mmCIF file of C-alpha atoms in Angstrom:
data_model
loop_
_atom_site.group_PDB
_atom_site.id
_atom_site.type_symbol
_atom_site.label_atom_id
_atom_site.label_comp_id
_atom_site.label_asym_id
_atom_site.label_seq_id
_atom_site.Cartn_x
_atom_site.Cartn_y
_atom_site.Cartn_z
ATOM 1 C CA MET A 1 0.960 -153.491 -1.656
ATOM 2 C CA ASN A 2 4.421 -154.585 -2.673
ATOM 3 C CA TYR A 3 6.421 -151.545 -1.534
ATOM 4 C CA VAL A 4 10.101 -151.634 -2.444
ATOM 5 C CA ILE A 5 10.972 -149.817 0.808
ATOM 6 C CA PRO A 6 8.938 -149.636 4.048
ATOM 7 C CA PRO A 7 6.279 -146.900 3.787
ATOM 8 C CA ALA A 8 6.522 -143.938 6.123
ATOM 9 C CA ALA A 9 4.414 -143.921 9.256
ATOM 10 C CA VAL A 10 1.284 -141.781 9.173
ATOM 11 C CA ALA A 11 1.778 -138.446 10.931
ATOM 12 C CA ALA A 12 -0.964 -137.928 13.519
ATOM 13 C CA VAL A 13 -2.061 -135.497 16.233
ATOM 14 C CA PRO A 14 -3.644 -136.602 19.531
ATOM 15 C CA VAL A 15 -7.296 -135.663 20.049
ATOM 16 C CA ARG A 16 -8.508 -134.417 23.424
ATOM 17 C CA GLY A 17 -10.474 -137.270 24.946
ATOM 18 C CA GLY A 18 -8.709 -139.975 22.954
ATOM 19 C CA GLY A 19 -7.848 -141.002 19.429
ATOM 20 C CA LEU A 20 -5.535 -139.677 16.744
ATOM 21 C CA PHE A 21 -6.151 -137.279 13.852
ATOM 22 C CA PRO A 22 -4.138 -138.417 10.789
ATOM 23 C CA VAL A 23 -2.362 -135.571 9.001
ATOM 24 C CA ARG A 24 -2.402 -135.447 5.211
ATOM 25 C CA ARG A 25 -1.034 -131.976 4.421
ATOM 26 C CA ILE A 26 -0.228 -128.736 6.248
ATOM 27 C CA PHE A 27 -1.173 -125.380 4.751
ATOM 28 C CA CYS A 28 -0.225 -122.070 6.380
ATOM 29 C CA VAL A 29 -1.665 -118.595 5.847
ATOM 30 C CA GLY A 30 0.867 -115.784 5.673
ATOM 31 C CA ARG A 31 0.388 -112.398 7.365
ATOM 32 C CA ASN A 32 -3.205 -112.815 8.559
ATOM 33 C CA TYR A 33 -3.128 -110.313 11.451
ATOM 34 C CA GLU A 34 -2.813 -106.626 10.573
ATOM 35 C CA ALA A 35 -0.302 -105.703 13.279
ATOM 36 C CA HIS A 36 1.926 -108.675 12.398
ATOM 37 C CA ALA A 37 1.785 -107.817 8.686
ATOM 38 C CA ARG A 38 2.903 -104.270 9.499
ATOM 39 C CA GLU A 39 5.708 -105.448 11.799
ATOM 40 C CA MET A 40 6.961 -107.530 8.861
ATOM 41 C CA GLY A 41 6.925 -104.448 6.627
ATOM 42 C CA HIS A 42 3.741 -105.053 4.622
ATOM 43 C CA ASP A 43 0.411 -103.285 4.117
ATOM 44 C CA PRO A 44 -2.282 -105.907 4.849
ATOM 45 C CA SER A 45 -4.986 -103.928 3.052
ATOM 46 C CA ARG A 46 -3.357 -104.559 -0.306
ATOM 47 C CA GLU A 47 -3.065 -108.318 -0.549
ATOM 48 C CA PRO A 48 -5.376 -111.343 -0.760
ATOM 49 C CA PRO A 49 -4.597 -114.384 1.429
ATOM 50 C CA PHE A 50 -1.570 -116.393 0.366
ATOM 51 C CA PHE A 51 -0.427 -119.826 1.458
ATOM 52 C CA PHE A 52 2.706 -121.881 1.973
ATOM 53 C CA THR A 53 3.092 -125.479 3.102
ATOM 54 C CA LYS A 54 4.948 -127.689 5.532
ATOM 55 C CA PRO A 55 5.385 -131.467 5.166
ATOM 56 C CA ALA A 56 2.986 -133.509 7.295
ATOM 57 C CA ASP A 57 5.835 -135.055 9.265
ATOM 58 C CA THR A 58 7.035 -131.679 10.566
ATOM 59 C CA ILE A 59 4.438 -131.907 13.339
ATOM 60 C CA LEU A 60 5.736 -132.206 16.887
ATOM 61 C CA THR A 61 3.237 -133.521 19.434
ATOM 62 C CA GLY A 62 2.920 -134.546 23.057
ATOM 63 C CA GLY A 63 4.897 -131.613 24.431
ATOM 64 C CA ALA A 64 8.147 -133.109 23.147
ATOM 65 C CA ASP A 65 11.253 -130.933 23.053
ATOM 66 C CA MET A 66 11.991 -129.294 19.722
ATOM 67 C CA PRO A 67 15.622 -129.766 18.685
ATOM 68 C CA TYR A 68 17.216 -126.468 17.706
ATOM 69 C CA PRO A 69 17.315 -126.663 13.901
ATOM 70 C CA SER A 70 20.477 -126.719 11.858
ATOM 71 C CA ALA A 71 21.517 -123.992 9.400
ATOM 72 C CA THR A 72 20.054 -121.071 11.371
ATOM 73 C CA GLU A 73 20.998 -118.583 14.039
ATOM 74 C CA GLU A 74 17.595 -116.872 14.099
ATOM 75 C CA LEU A 75 14.769 -119.224 15.013
ATOM 76 C CA HIS A 76 11.437 -117.400 15.455
ATOM 77 C CA HIS A 77 8.148 -118.409 17.082
ATOM 78 C CA GLU A 78 4.678 -117.774 15.608
ATOM 79 C CA VAL A 79 1.636 -118.894 17.637
ATOM 80 C CA GLU A 80 -1.373 -119.850 15.507
ATOM 81 C CA LEU A 81 -4.883 -121.290 15.602
ATOM 82 C CA VAL A 82 -4.857 -124.558 13.656
ATOM 83 C CA VAL A 83 -7.943 -125.815 11.813
ATOM 84 C CA ALA A 84 -8.281 -129.561 11.155
ATOM 85 C CA ILE A 85 -10.300 -130.494 8.065
ATOM 86 C CA GLY A 86 -12.627 -133.468 8.405
ATOM 87 C CA THR A 87 -14.596 -133.317 5.157
ATOM 88 C CA GLY A 88 -12.993 -132.639 1.784
ATOM 89 C CA GLY A 89 -14.146 -130.387 -0.997
ATOM 90 C CA GLN A 90 -13.254 -127.913 -3.712
ATOM 91 C CA ASP A 91 -14.706 -124.447 -4.355
ATOM 92 C CA ILE A 92 -16.205 -124.483 -0.876
ATOM 93 C CA THR A 93 -18.371 -121.460 -0.100
ATOM 94 C CA GLU A 94 -17.853 -119.370 3.001
ATOM 95 C CA ALA A 95 -21.348 -120.296 4.141
ATOM 96 C CA GLU A 96 -20.591 -124.024 4.142
ATOM 97 C CA ALA A 97 -16.915 -123.819 5.190
ATOM 98 C CA ARG A 98 -17.473 -124.639 8.853
ATOM 99 C CA THR A 99 -19.173 -127.930 7.982
ATOM 100 C CA HIS A 100 -15.767 -129.093 6.704
ATOM 101 C CA ILE A 101 -13.989 -128.441 10.020
ATOM 102 C CA TRP A 102 -13.307 -131.419 12.296
ATOM 103 C CA GLY A 103 -11.545 -129.547 15.070
ATOM 104 C CA TYR A 104 -9.102 -126.933 16.309
ATOM 105 C CA ALA A 105 -5.720 -126.848 18.057
ATOM 106 C CA ALA A 106 -3.008 -124.453 19.167
ATOM 107 C CA GLY A 107 0.103 -124.579 17.014
ATOM 108 C CA LEU A 108 3.469 -122.978 16.386
ATOM 109 C CA ASP A 109 4.824 -122.087 12.968
ATOM 110 C CA MET A 110 8.546 -122.143 13.738
ATOM 111 C CA THR A 111 10.641 -120.222 11.232
ATOM 112 C CA ARG A 112 14.304 -119.972 10.297
ATOM 113 C CA ARG A 113 13.983 -116.204 9.902
ATOM 114 C CA ASP A 114 17.502 -115.650 8.591
ATOM 115 C CA LEU A 115 16.974 -118.228 5.836
ATOM 116 C CA GLN A 116 13.597 -116.683 5.022
ATOM 117 C CA ALA A 117 15.171 -113.232 4.703
ATOM 118 C CA VAL A 118 17.761 -114.558 2.254
ATOM 119 C CA ALA A 119 15.052 -116.334 0.241
ATOM 120 C CA LYS A 120 12.896 -113.208 0.090
ATOM 121 C CA LYS A 121 15.804 -111.038 -1.052
ATOM 122 C CA ALA A 122 16.669 -113.514 -3.807
ATOM 123 C CA ALA A 123 12.994 -114.097 -4.768
ATOM 124 C CA ARG A 124 13.359 -117.773 -3.887
ATOM 125 C CA PRO A 125 10.874 -120.174 -2.224
ATOM 126 C CA TRP A 126 10.562 -120.242 1.573
ATOM 127 C CA ASP A 127 10.520 -124.029 1.872
ATOM 128 C CA MET A 128 13.718 -124.460 3.882
ATOM 129 C CA ALA A 129 12.797 -121.528 6.132
ATOM 130 C CA LYS A 130 9.387 -122.978 7.016
ATOM 131 C CA GLY A 131 9.266 -126.711 6.284
ATOM 132 C CA PHE A 132 12.196 -128.074 8.272
ATOM 133 C CA ASP A 133 12.041 -130.992 10.721
ATOM 134 C CA HIS A 134 9.868 -130.414 13.834
ATOM 135 C CA SER A 135 8.823 -126.951 12.597
ATOM 136 C CA ALA A 136 5.106 -127.457 13.341
ATOM 137 C CA PRO A 137 4.547 -128.147 17.063
ATOM 138 C CA ILE A 138 0.854 -128.676 17.732
ATOM 139 C CA GLY A 139 -1.327 -129.292 20.769
ATOM 140 C CA ASP A 140 -4.163 -131.769 21.131
ATOM 141 C CA ILE A 141 -7.036 -131.230 18.695
ATOM 142 C CA VAL A 142 -10.457 -130.431 20.145
ATOM 143 C CA PRO A 143 -13.518 -131.458 18.075
ATOM 144 C CA ALA A 144 -15.361 -128.469 16.643
ATOM 145 C CA LYS A 145 -18.655 -129.766 18.034
ATOM 146 C CA GLU A 146 -17.303 -129.068 21.526
ATOM 147 C CA LEU A 147 -16.317 -125.492 20.735
ATOM 148 C CA GLY A 148 -18.858 -124.000 18.354
ATOM 149 C CA LYS A 149 -17.737 -121.496 15.735
ATOM 150 C CA LEU A 150 -14.661 -120.224 17.626
ATOM 151 C CA THR A 151 -14.758 -116.733 16.121
ATOM 152 C CA ASP A 152 -12.927 -115.004 18.958
ATOM 153 C CA GLY A 153 -10.688 -115.755 21.921
ATOM 154 C CA HIS A 154 -7.260 -114.881 23.263
ATOM 155 C CA ILE A 155 -4.213 -116.205 21.439
ATOM 156 C CA ILE A 156 -1.088 -115.879 23.548
ATOM 157 C CA LEU A 157 2.512 -117.078 23.501
ATOM 158 C CA THR A 158 4.820 -116.885 26.489
ATOM 159 C CA VAL A 159 8.542 -117.579 26.509
ATOM 160 C CA ASN A 160 9.954 -118.587 29.892
ATOM 161 C CA GLY A 161 6.771 -117.200 31.466
ATOM 162 C CA GLU A 162 7.019 -113.787 29.765
ATOM 163 C CA THR A 163 4.277 -112.820 27.294
ATOM 164 C CA ARG A 164 5.617 -112.282 23.779
ATOM 165 C CA GLN A 165 2.506 -112.517 21.596
ATOM 166 C CA ASP A 166 -0.949 -111.467 22.791
ATOM 167 C CA GLY A 167 -3.892 -111.079 20.427
ATOM 168 C CA ASP A 168 -7.392 -112.254 19.650
ATOM 169 C CA ILE A 169 -8.413 -114.573 16.839
ATOM 170 C CA ALA A 170 -11.208 -112.088 16.093
ATOM 171 C CA ASP A 171 -8.436 -109.833 14.745
ATOM 172 C CA MET A 172 -7.708 -112.100 11.782
ATOM 173 C CA ILE A 173 -7.795 -110.237 8.466
ATOM 174 C CA TRP A 174 -9.256 -113.317 6.786
ATOM 175 C CA THR A 175 -11.719 -115.363 8.865
ATOM 176 C CA VAL A 176 -11.558 -119.139 9.055
ATOM 177 C CA PRO A 177 -14.466 -119.567 6.555
ATOM 178 C CA GLU A 178 -12.793 -117.121 4.165
ATOM 179 C CA ILE A 179 -9.491 -118.991 4.466
ATOM 180 C CA ILE A 180 -11.127 -122.349 3.741
ATOM 181 C CA ALA A 181 -13.070 -120.942 0.783
ATOM 182 C CA SER A 182 -9.988 -119.251 -0.684
ATOM 183 C CA LEU A 183 -7.703 -122.276 -0.245
ATOM 184 C CA SER A 184 -10.296 -124.656 -1.691
ATOM 185 C CA ARG A 185 -10.282 -122.655 -4.915
ATOM 186 C CA LEU A 186 -6.573 -123.436 -5.267
ATOM 187 C CA VAL A 187 -6.532 -127.093 -4.178
ATOM 188 C CA ARG A 188 -9.106 -129.684 -3.264
ATOM 189 C CA LEU A 189 -9.104 -129.929 0.521
ATOM 190 C CA GLU A 190 -9.125 -133.440 1.924
ATOM 191 C CA PRO A 191 -9.788 -135.037 5.320
ATOM 192 C CA GLY A 192 -6.604 -134.824 7.362
ATOM 193 C CA ASP A 193 -5.482 -131.430 6.070
ATOM 194 C CA LEU A 194 -4.362 -128.893 8.678
ATOM 195 C CA ILE A 195 -4.509 -125.126 8.177
ATOM 196 C CA PHE A 196 -2.334 -122.835 10.291
ATOM 197 C CA THR A 197 -4.262 -119.549 10.205
ATOM 198 C CA GLY A 198 -1.612 -116.890 10.856
ATOM 199 C CA THR A 199 0.016 -115.229 13.858
ATOM 200 C CA PRO A 200 -0.492 -111.986 15.786
ATOM 201 C CA GLU A 201 2.248 -109.432 16.329
ATOM 202 C CA GLY A 202 5.196 -110.046 18.624
ATOM 203 C CA VAL A 203 7.094 -112.726 16.723
ATOM 204 C CA ALA A 204 10.637 -112.925 18.052
ATOM 205 C CA GLU A 205 13.608 -115.171 18.523
ATOM 206 C CA ALA A 206 13.409 -118.458 20.405
ATOM 207 C CA LYS A 207 16.742 -119.507 21.866
ATOM 208 C CA ARG A 208 18.170 -122.798 23.042
ATOM 209 C CA GLY A 209 16.645 -123.805 26.366
ATOM 210 C CA ASP A 210 13.596 -121.523 26.054
ATOM 211 C CA MET A 211 10.212 -122.854 27.188
ATOM 212 C CA LEU A 212 7.397 -121.795 24.857
ATOM 213 C CA GLU A 213 3.743 -121.995 25.897
ATOM 214 C CA ALA A 214 0.993 -121.357 23.332
ATOM 215 C CA MET A 215 -2.504 -120.713 24.660
ATOM 216 C CA ILE A 216 -5.781 -120.160 22.812
ATOM 217 C CA SER A 217 -9.122 -119.794 24.605
ATOM 218 C CA GLY A 218 -10.917 -123.140 24.865
ATOM 219 C CA LEU A 219 -7.985 -125.232 23.625
ATOM 220 C CA PRO A 220 -5.370 -127.291 25.479
ATOM 221 C CA PRO A 221 -2.125 -125.333 25.950
ATOM 222 C CA LEU A 222 0.917 -126.305 23.915
ATOM 223 C CA ARG A 223 4.251 -126.395 25.748
ATOM 224 C CA VAL A 224 7.505 -126.863 23.854
ATOM 225 C CA ARG A 225 11.076 -126.520 25.075
ATOM 226 C CA ILE A 226 13.730 -125.587 22.540
ATOM 227 C CA GLY A 227 16.501 -128.119 22.877
ATOM 228 C CA ASP A 228 20.221 -127.796 22.370
#
């Protein structure tokens, strides 16, 4: 290829046991735990799943520090189960959804909450509240074949050793197969896509110098320090 500028490097996530998972796109499910939806002022019984995106290069891997982002004074943490897609498809059924999963990881959907609040009030997109640099820290991916269906398990976030978020992935409003089926009706999923599946209650501010640790049963922990 005769590129007129050097092409960007491929974003990739380490795999437990070796290798890298190349990232194509990042999709995120909004308000997928009932208690979190209510703490954000919404009735979860009244809405179908909805999605937003982050650029692939927002991932932060290897336990690297996350620089405190510009243009915000209210950075929030959201711990999430991340699903890595290994086989593409469109109009995927719930019954076959798990055959498209390559693996799972613990992740953080970091949010400029003050910018999101302004965008919501003005009926504007959330892009700059969600898709900023380093806004998607993620732990090592574990192949699905090593974990089984992963339908339940603790999902916890601590900040400086204190528990902030504590739930169970069994409490998702929309299950992983339902999420995959719903999203695949909107876009064709492709190998390399990541899906952040929503966060339990307890989202709160992460300040400069805080150490965040995300833990999900069966997955490597994710540790991220918020830099200056």
